């Protein structure tokens, strides 16, 4: 008896775990400073006002307020945070 796996089963065992990318807090929702708004690969959405961008292109809030998604004249999507009303 062979003591090795069949070729089909040994070549299939490398599926990576999902990376949980995407929008975490949608437009109009309330955010606190440091909240992750969006996780992405590359800059599909660009940072606007009152948000920061991490080295892995994660966009996060810098202030408390509401999330705003906008497309500008260049057809790129921008994510901003509008300050909360006092």
mmCIF file of N, CA, C and O in Angstrom:
data_model
loop_
_atom_site.group_PDB
_atom_site.id
_atom_site.type_symbol
_atom_site.label_atom_id
_atom_site.label_comp_id
_atom_site.label_asym_id
_atom_site.label_seq_id
_atom_site.Cartn_x
_atom_site.Cartn_y
_atom_site.Cartn_z
ATOM 1 N N UNK A 1 0.839 -1.191 0.000
ATOM 2 C CA UNK A 1 0.000 0.000 0.000
ATOM 3 C C UNK A 1 0.880 1.250 0.000
ATOM 4 O O UNK A 1 1.867 1.316 0.729
ATOM 5 N N UNK A 2 0.462 2.217 -0.784
ATOM 6 C CA UNK A 2 1.192 3.483 -0.832
ATOM 7 C C UNK A 2 0.935 4.265 0.455
ATOM 8 O O UNK A 2 -0.158 4.236 1.014
ATOM 9 N N UNK A 3 1.970 4.923 0.917
ATOM 10 C CA UNK A 3 1.824 5.731 2.125
ATOM 11 C C UNK A 3 1.866 7.222 1.819
ATOM 12 O O UNK A 3 2.267 8.019 2.650
ATOM 13 N N UNK A 4 1.534 7.581 0.594
ATOM 14 C CA UNK A 4 1.451 8.998 0.230
ATOM 15 C C UNK A 4 0.018 9.304 -0.183
ATOM 16 O O UNK A 4 -0.683 8.431 -0.672
ATOM 17 N N UNK A 5 -0.354 10.565 0.012
ATOM 18 C CA UNK A 5 -1.698 10.969 -0.419
ATOM 19 C C UNK A 5 -1.769 10.943 -1.933
ATOM 20 O O UNK A 5 -0.752 11.131 -2.615
ATOM 21 N N UNK A 6 -2.945 10.788 -2.446
ATOM 22 C CA UNK A 6 -3.131 10.896 -3.893
ATOM 23 C C UNK A 6 -2.800 12.304 -4.347
ATOM 24 O O UNK A 6 -2.913 13.263 -3.585
ATOM 25 N N UNK A 7 -2.409 12.464 -5.576
ATOM 26 C CA UNK A 7 -1.972 13.762 -6.088
ATOM 27 C C UNK A 7 -3.075 14.806 -5.980
ATOM 28 O O UNK A 7 -2.836 15.941 -5.616
ATOM 29 N N UNK A 8 -4.301 14.455 -6.256
ATOM 30 C CA UNK A 8 -5.396 15.420 -6.230
ATOM 31 C C UNK A 8 -5.596 16.037 -4.867
ATOM 32 O O UNK A 8 -5.690 17.249 -4.724
ATOM 33 N N UNK A 9 -5.626 15.229 -3.814
ATOM 34 C CA UNK A 9 -5.908 15.764 -2.486
ATOM 35 C C UNK A 9 -4.735 16.552 -1.912
ATOM 36 O O UNK A 9 -4.927 17.507 -1.182
ATOM 37 N N UNK A 10 -3.499 16.176 -2.225
ATOM 38 C CA UNK A 10 -2.365 16.903 -1.654
ATOM 39 C C UNK A 10 -2.148 18.245 -2.347
ATOM 40 O O UNK A 10 -1.571 19.155 -1.779
ATOM 41 N N UNK A 11 -2.600 18.415 -3.587
ATOM 42 C CA UNK A 11 -2.421 19.687 -4.283
ATOM 43 C C UNK A 11 -3.536 20.681 -3.971
ATOM 44 O O UNK A 11 -3.432 21.840 -4.315
ATOM 45 N N UNK A 12 -4.605 20.231 -3.333
ATOM 46 C CA UNK A 12 -5.741 21.115 -3.085
ATOM 47 C C UNK A 12 -5.741 21.745 -1.701
ATOM 48 O O UNK A 12 -6.609 22.540 -1.404
ATOM 49 N N UNK A 13 -4.795 21.431 -0.837
ATOM 50 C CA UNK A 13 -4.886 21.811 0.576
ATOM 51 C C UNK A 13 -4.321 23.160 0.931
ATOM 52 O O UNK A 13 -3.731 23.308 1.989
ATOM 53 N N UNK A 14 -4.450 24.183 0.084
ATOM 54 C CA UNK A 14 -3.823 25.466 0.366
ATOM 55 C C UNK A 14 -4.776 26.644 0.318
ATOM 56 O O UNK A 14 -4.364 27.719 -0.079
ATOM 57 N N UNK A 15 -5.980 26.513 0.661
ATOM 58 C CA UNK A 15 -6.891 27.659 0.602
ATOM 59 C C UNK A 15 -6.561 28.652 1.703
ATOM 60 O O UNK A 15 -6.359 28.275 2.851
ATOM 61 N N UNK A 16 -6.494 29.931 1.355
ATOM 62 C CA UNK A 16 -6.187 30.949 2.350
ATOM 63 C C UNK A 16 -7.479 31.382 3.046
ATOM 64 O O UNK A 16 -8.571 31.257 2.500
ATOM 65 N N UNK A 17 -7.311 31.905 4.234
ATOM 66 C CA UNK A 17 -8.456 32.408 4.984
ATOM 67 C C UNK A 17 -8.924 33.721 4.367
ATOM 68 O O UNK A 17 -8.125 34.503 3.871
ATOM 69 N N UNK A 18 -10.228 33.993 4.431
ATOM 70 C CA UNK A 18 -10.742 35.252 3.903
ATOM 71 C C UNK A 18 -10.201 36.411 4.731
ATOM 72 O O UNK A 18 -9.953 36.269 5.925
ATOM 73 N N UNK A 19 -10.009 37.555 4.108
ATOM 74 C CA UNK A 19 -9.351 38.687 4.760
ATOM 75 C C UNK A 19 -10.319 39.696 5.370
ATOM 76 O O UNK A 19 -9.886 40.702 5.904
ATOM 77 N N UNK A 20 -11.597 39.464 5.269
ATOM 78 C CA UNK A 20 -12.630 40.331 5.883
ATOM 79 C C UNK A 20 -12.493 41.774 5.426
ATOM 80 O O UNK A 20 -12.455 42.709 6.218
ATOM 81 N N UNK A 21 -12.374 41.951 4.111
ATOM 82 C CA UNK A 21 -12.259 43.285 3.537
ATOM 83 C C UNK A 21 -13.643 43.891 3.336
ATOM 84 O O UNK A 21 -14.646 43.189 3.427
ATOM 85 N N UNK A 22 -13.696 45.166 3.034
ATOM 86 C CA UNK A 22 -14.954 45.822 2.697
ATOM 87 C C UNK A 22 -15.292 46.960 3.634
ATOM 88 O O UNK A 22 -14.511 47.335 4.510
ATOM 89 N N UNK A 23 -16.480 47.501 3.441
ATOM 90 C CA UNK A 23 -16.947 48.634 4.231
ATOM 91 C C UNK A 23 -17.449 48.123 5.575
ATOM 92 O O UNK A 23 -18.267 47.213 5.633
ATOM 93 N N UNK A 24 -16.938 48.701 6.647
ATOM 94 C CA UNK A 24 -17.324 48.307 8.006
ATOM 95 C C UNK A 24 -18.372 49.249 8.583
ATOM 96 O O UNK A 24 -19.210 48.845 9.368
ATOM 97 N N UNK A 25 -18.288 50.536 8.218
ATOM 98 C CA UNK A 25 -19.260 51.526 8.687
ATOM 99 C C UNK A 25 -19.751 52.278 7.457
ATOM 100 O O UNK A 25 -18.955 52.880 6.729
ATOM 101 N N UNK A 26 -21.049 52.224 7.196
ATOM 102 C CA UNK A 26 -21.619 52.755 5.959
ATOM 103 C C UNK A 26 -21.929 54.242 6.069
ATOM 104 O O UNK A 26 -21.897 54.815 7.164
ATOM 105 N N UNK A 27 -22.211 54.880 4.938
ATOM 106 C CA UNK A 27 -22.519 56.300 4.878
ATOM 107 C C UNK A 27 -23.687 56.659 5.774
ATOM 108 O O UNK A 27 -24.689 55.954 5.821
ATOM 109 N N UNK A 28 -23.554 57.747 6.515
ATOM 110 C CA UNK A 28 -24.605 58.210 7.415
ATOM 111 C C UNK A 28 -24.493 57.645 8.816
ATOM 112 O O UNK A 28 -25.161 58.115 9.727
ATOM 113 N N UNK A 29 -23.667 56.639 9.015
ATOM 114 C CA UNK A 29 -23.517 56.055 10.343
ATOM 115 C C UNK A 29 -22.511 56.851 11.169
ATOM 116 O O UNK A 29 -21.615 57.504 10.632
ATOM 117 N N UNK A 30 -22.657 56.782 12.482
ATOM 118 C CA UNK A 30 -21.837 57.534 13.429
ATOM 119 C C UNK A 30 -20.523 56.796 13.679
ATOM 120 O O UNK A 30 -20.506 55.572 13.800
ATOM 121 N N UNK A 31 -19.405 57.550 13.751
ATOM 122 C CA UNK A 31 -18.094 56.974 14.054
ATOM 123 C C UNK A 31 -17.413 57.745 15.168
ATOM 124 O O UNK A 31 -17.683 58.921 15.379
ATOM 125 N N UNK A 32 -16.547 57.053 15.869
ATOM 126 C CA UNK A 32 -15.696 57.643 16.900
ATOM 127 C C UNK A 32 -14.272 57.695 16.340
ATOM 128 O O UNK A 32 -13.944 56.965 15.406
ATOM 129 N N UNK A 33 -13.406 58.522 16.915
ATOM 130 C CA UNK A 33 -12.019 58.566 16.433
ATOM 131 C C UNK A 33 -11.358 57.190 16.534
ATOM 132 O O UNK A 33 -11.492 56.503 17.545
ATOM 133 N N UNK A 34 -10.691 56.785 15.473
ATOM 134 C CA UNK A 34 -10.008 55.494 15.454
ATOM 135 C C UNK A 34 -10.831 54.353 14.880
ATOM 136 O O UNK A 34 -10.286 53.291 14.599
ATOM 137 N N UNK A 35 -12.136 54.554 14.687
ATOM 138 C CA UNK A 35 -12.973 53.501 14.110
ATOM 139 C C UNK A 35 -12.558 53.221 12.670
ATOM 140 O O UNK A 35 -12.348 54.140 11.880
ATOM 141 N N UNK A 36 -12.466 51.937 12.328
ATOM 142 C CA UNK A 36 -12.160 51.551 10.951
ATOM 143 C C UNK A 36 -13.435 51.686 10.132
ATOM 144 O O UNK A 36 -14.475 51.121 10.482
ATOM 145 N N UNK A 37 -13.359 52.436 9.049
ATOM 146 C CA UNK A 37 -14.503 52.647 8.168
ATOM 147 C C UNK A 37 -14.480 51.630 7.039
ATOM 148 O O UNK A 37 -15.520 51.099 6.645
ATOM 149 N N UNK A 38 -13.289 51.318 6.538
ATOM 150 C CA UNK A 38 -13.185 50.523 5.320
ATOM 151 C C UNK A 38 -11.837 49.822 5.265
ATOM 152 O O UNK A 38 -10.809 50.420 5.552
ATOM 153 N N UNK A 39 -11.862 48.523 4.918
ATOM 154 C CA UNK A 39 -10.625 47.775 4.685
ATOM 155 C C UNK A 39 -10.599 47.379 3.218
ATOM 156 O O UNK A 39 -11.601 46.887 2.706
ATOM 157 N N UNK A 40 -9.464 47.598 2.552
ATOM 158 C CA UNK A 40 -9.402 47.384 1.105
ATOM 159 C C UNK A 40 -7.997 46.991 0.683
ATOM 160 O O UNK A 40 -7.037 47.159 1.430
ATOM 161 N N UNK A 41 -7.884 46.463 -0.512
ATOM 162 C CA UNK A 41 -6.591 46.179 -1.152
ATOM 163 C C UNK A 41 -6.398 47.229 -2.232
ATOM 164 O O UNK A 41 -7.165 47.283 -3.191
ATOM 165 N N UNK A 42 -5.392 48.073 -2.082
ATOM 166 C CA UNK A 42 -5.229 49.196 -2.996
ATOM 167 C C UNK A 42 -6.201 50.295 -2.618
ATOM 168 O O UNK A 42 -6.990 50.149 -1.690
ATOM 169 N N UNK A 43 -6.161 51.407 -3.328
ATOM 170 C CA UNK A 43 -7.061 52.515 -3.002
ATOM 171 C C UNK A 43 -8.234 52.543 -3.969
ATOM 172 O O UNK A 43 -8.249 53.294 -4.943
ATOM 173 N N UNK A 44 -9.215 51.691 -3.707
ATOM 174 C CA UNK A 44 -10.480 51.743 -4.452
ATOM 175 C C UNK A 44 -11.257 52.974 -3.999
ATOM 176 O O UNK A 44 -11.892 53.659 -4.793
ATOM 177 N N UNK A 45 -11.209 53.249 -2.701
ATOM 178 C CA UNK A 45 -11.804 54.452 -2.109
ATOM 179 C C UNK A 45 -10.646 55.280 -1.551
ATOM 180 O O UNK A 45 -9.751 54.753 -0.901
ATOM 181 N N UNK A 46 -10.698 56.589 -1.787
ATOM 182 C CA UNK A 46 -9.623 57.473 -1.367
ATOM 183 C C UNK A 46 -10.011 58.225 -0.101
ATOM 184 O O UNK A 46 -11.191 58.482 0.137
ATOM 185 N N UNK A 47 -9.016 58.624 0.717
ATOM 186 C CA UNK A 47 -9.336 59.357 1.943
ATOM 187 C C UNK A 47 -9.730 60.796 1.645
ATOM 188 O O UNK A 47 -9.122 61.457 0.804
ATOM 189 N N UNK A 48 -10.763 61.272 2.324
ATOM 190 C CA UNK A 48 -11.212 62.656 2.204
ATOM 191 C C UNK A 48 -10.863 63.405 3.481
ATOM 192 O O UNK A 48 -9.786 63.230 4.036
ATOM 193 N N UNK A 49 -11.809 64.214 3.959
ATOM 194 C CA UNK A 49 -11.573 65.034 5.146
ATOM 195 C C UNK A 49 -11.808 64.235 6.416
ATOM 196 O O UNK A 49 -12.732 63.423 6.496
ATOM 197 N N UNK A 50 -10.969 64.489 7.424
ATOM 198 C CA UNK A 50 -11.096 63.926 8.770
ATOM 199 C C UNK A 50 -10.971 62.408 8.822
ATOM 200 O O UNK A 50 -11.504 61.771 9.721
ATOM 201 N N UNK A 51 -10.278 61.821 7.843
ATOM 202 C CA UNK A 51 -9.983 60.389 7.890
ATOM 203 C C UNK A 51 -8.494 60.188 7.624
ATOM 204 O O UNK A 51 -7.834 61.038 7.024
ATOM 205 N N UNK A 52 -7.976 59.060 8.086
ATOM 206 C CA UNK A 52 -6.587 58.699 7.842
ATOM 207 C C UNK A 52 -6.552 57.429 7.012
ATOM 208 O O UNK A 52 -7.568 56.727 6.878
ATOM 209 N N UNK A 53 -5.380 57.121 6.458
ATOM 210 C CA UNK A 53 -5.232 55.898 5.681
ATOM 211 C C UNK A 53 -3.995 55.165 6.187
ATOM 212 O O UNK A 53 -2.930 55.761 6.367
ATOM 213 N N UNK A 54 -4.154 53.868 6.450
ATOM 214 C CA UNK A 54 -3.058 53.056 6.956
ATOM 215 C C UNK A 54 -2.197 52.523 5.826
ATOM 216 O O UNK A 54 -2.523 52.652 4.646
ATOM 217 N N UNK A 55 -1.098 51.882 6.183
ATOM 218 C CA UNK A 55 -0.181 51.364 5.162
ATOM 219 C C UNK A 55 -0.796 50.214 4.369
ATOM 220 O O UNK A 55 -0.348 49.924 3.271
ATOM 221 N N UNK A 56 -1.834 49.577 4.918
ATOM 222 C CA UNK A 56 -2.553 48.524 4.177
ATOM 223 C C UNK A 56 -3.813 49.086 3.519
ATOM 224 O O UNK A 56 -4.722 48.345 3.174
ATOM 225 N N UNK A 57 -3.881 50.415 3.355
ATOM 226 C CA UNK A 57 -4.976 51.144 2.702
ATOM 227 C C UNK A 57 -6.278 51.135 3.501
ATOM 228 O O UNK A 57 -7.331 51.438 2.970
ATOM 229 N N UNK A 58 -6.213 50.797 4.787
ATOM 230 C CA UNK A 58 -7.383 50.874 5.653
ATOM 231 C C UNK A 58 -7.707 52.342 5.917
ATOM 232 O O UNK A 58 -6.822 53.125 6.249
ATOM 233 N N UNK A 59 -8.973 52.703 5.767
ATOM 234 C CA UNK A 59 -9.406 54.080 6.033
ATOM 235 C C UNK A 59 -10.092 54.113 7.391
ATOM 236 O O UNK A 59 -10.976 53.294 7.664
ATOM 237 N N UNK A 60 -9.674 55.052 8.247
ATOM 238 C CA UNK A 60 -10.194 55.140 9.609
ATOM 239 C C UNK A 60 -10.510 56.590 9.964
ATOM 240 O O UNK A 60 -9.980 57.526 9.363
ATOM 241 N N UNK A 61 -11.379 56.756 10.946
ATOM 242 C CA UNK A 61 -11.827 58.085 11.352
ATOM 243 C C UNK A 61 -10.811 58.771 12.260
ATOM 244 O O UNK A 61 -10.196 58.128 13.116
ATOM 245 N N UNK A 62 -10.667 60.094 12.094
ATOM 246 C CA UNK A 62 -9.815 60.884 12.970
ATOM 247 C C UNK A 62 -10.624 61.693 13.981
ATOM 248 O O UNK A 62 -10.074 62.166 14.974
ATOM 249 N N UNK A 63 -11.917 61.881 13.704
ATOM 250 C CA UNK A 63 -12.786 62.660 14.594
ATOM 251 C C UNK A 63 -14.111 61.924 14.769
ATOM 252 O O UNK A 63 -14.396 60.944 14.082
ATOM 253 N N UNK A 64 -14.930 62.429 15.686
ATOM 254 C CA UNK A 64 -16.288 61.894 15.869
ATOM 255 C C UNK A 64 -17.209 62.576 14.858
ATOM 256 O O UNK A 64 -17.111 63.777 14.626
ATOM 257 N N UNK A 65 -18.094 61.806 14.245
ATOM 258 C CA UNK A 65 -19.019 62.376 13.273
ATOM 259 C C UNK A 65 -19.723 61.323 12.458
ATOM 260 O O UNK A 65 -19.837 60.175 12.875
ATOM 261 N N UNK A 66 -20.206 61.719 11.280
ATOM 262 C CA UNK A 66 -20.923 60.815 10.384
ATOM 263 C C UNK A 66 -20.111 60.563 9.121
ATOM 264 O O UNK A 66 -19.484 61.455 8.583
ATOM 265 N N UNK A 67 -20.163 59.324 8.652
ATOM 266 C CA UNK A 67 -19.416 58.915 7.463
ATOM 267 C C UNK A 67 -20.126 59.431 6.210
ATOM 268 O O UNK A 67 -21.349 59.363 6.105
ATOM 269 N N UNK A 68 -19.332 59.937 5.261
ATOM 270 C CA UNK A 68 -19.863 60.433 3.998
ATOM 271 C C UNK A 68 -19.048 59.821 2.858
ATOM 272 O O UNK A 68 -17.823 59.932 2.839
ATOM 273 N N UNK A 69 -19.733 59.165 1.915
ATOM 274 C CA UNK A 69 -19.098 58.653 0.703
ATOM 275 C C UNK A 69 -19.477 59.583 -0.442
ATOM 276 O O UNK A 69 -20.654 59.899 -0.609
ATOM 277 N N UNK A 70 -18.493 60.029 -1.243
ATOM 278 C CA UNK A 70 -18.750 60.961 -2.351
ATOM 279 C C UNK A 70 -17.935 60.580 -3.564
ATOM 280 O O UNK A 70 -16.819 60.119 -3.425
ATOM 281 N N UNK A 71 -18.499 60.840 -4.745
ATOM 282 C CA UNK A 71 -17.717 60.735 -5.978
ATOM 283 C C UNK A 71 -17.460 62.151 -6.456
ATOM 284 O O UNK A 71 -18.366 62.959 -6.537
ATOM 285 N N UNK A 72 -16.212 62.436 -6.764
ATOM 286 C CA UNK A 72 -15.860 63.765 -7.256
ATOM 287 C C UNK A 72 -15.803 63.747 -8.774
ATOM 288 O O UNK A 72 -16.072 62.736 -9.411
ATOM 289 N N UNK A 73 -15.433 64.860 -9.375
ATOM 290 C CA UNK A 73 -15.428 65.022 -10.832
ATOM 291 C C UNK A 73 -14.553 63.995 -11.536
ATOM 292 O O UNK A 73 -14.817 63.621 -12.668
ATOM 293 N N UNK A 74 -13.517 63.510 -10.857
ATOM 294 C CA UNK A 74 -12.625 62.529 -11.473
ATOM 295 C C UNK A 74 -13.161 61.093 -11.357
ATOM 296 O O UNK A 74 -12.441 60.142 -11.630
ATOM 297 N N UNK A 75 -14.422 60.954 -10.914
ATOM 298 C CA UNK A 75 -15.101 59.650 -10.783
ATOM 299 C C UNK A 75 -14.473 58.735 -9.746
ATOM 300 O O UNK A 75 -14.731 57.542 -9.734
ATOM 301 N N UNK A 76 -13.636 59.285 -8.862
ATOM 302 C CA UNK A 76 -13.074 58.487 -7.782
ATOM 303 C C UNK A 76 -13.960 58.626 -6.554
ATOM 304 O O UNK A 76 -14.552 59.671 -6.316
ATOM 305 N N UNK A 77 -14.024 57.557 -5.775
ATOM 306 C CA UNK A 77 -14.816 57.550 -4.551
ATOM 307 C C UNK A 77 -13.962 58.058 -3.392
ATOM 308 O O UNK A 77 -12.834 57.595 -3.206
ATOM 309 N N UNK A 78 -14.493 59.017 -2.627
ATOM 310 C CA UNK A 78 -13.798 59.579 -1.474
ATOM 311 C C UNK A 78 -14.624 59.347 -0.221
ATOM 312 O O UNK A 78 -15.845 59.479 -0.233
ATOM 313 N N UNK A 79 -13.944 59.001 0.865
ATOM 314 C CA UNK A 79 -14.593 58.766 2.156
ATOM 315 C C UNK A 79 -14.194 59.886 3.091
ATOM 316 O O UNK A 79 -13.001 60.175 3.242
ATOM 317 N N UNK A 80 -15.165 60.540 3.716
ATOM 318 C CA UNK A 80 -14.915 61.618 4.669
ATOM 319 C C UNK A 80 -15.737 61.388 5.915
ATOM 320 O O UNK A 80 -16.644 60.558 5.937
ATOM 321 N N UNK A 81 -15.419 62.163 6.967
ATOM 322 C CA UNK A 81 -16.240 62.170 8.177
ATOM 323 C C UNK A 81 -16.664 63.612 8.419
ATOM 324 O O UNK A 81 -15.815 64.501 8.577
ATOM 325 N N UNK A 82 -17.983 63.834 8.435
ATOM 326 C CA UNK A 82 -18.533 65.160 8.750
ATOM 327 C C UNK A 82 -18.586 65.284 10.275
ATOM 328 O O UNK A 82 -19.065 64.371 10.945
ATOM 329 N N UNK A 83 -18.114 66.395 10.838
ATOM 330 C CA UNK A 83 -18.106 66.547 12.298
ATOM 331 C C UNK A 83 -19.503 66.432 12.890
ATOM 332 O O UNK A 83 -20.491 66.859 12.287
ATOM 333 N N UNK A 84 -19.573 65.853 14.099
ATOM 334 C CA UNK A 84 -20.853 65.714 14.798
ATOM 335 C C UNK A 84 -21.321 67.082 15.269
ATOM 336 O O UNK A 84 -20.511 67.924 15.668
ATOM 337 N N UNK A 85 -22.631 67.311 15.222
ATOM 338 C CA UNK A 85 -23.203 68.567 15.670
ATOM 339 C C UNK A 85 -23.182 68.617 17.202
ATOM 340 O O UNK A 85 -23.590 67.666 17.862
ATOM 341 N N UNK A 86 -22.728 69.720 17.779
ATOM 342 C CA UNK A 86 -22.624 69.823 19.247
ATOM 343 C C UNK A 86 -23.926 70.234 19.868
ATOM 344 O O UNK A 86 -24.774 70.838 19.320
#
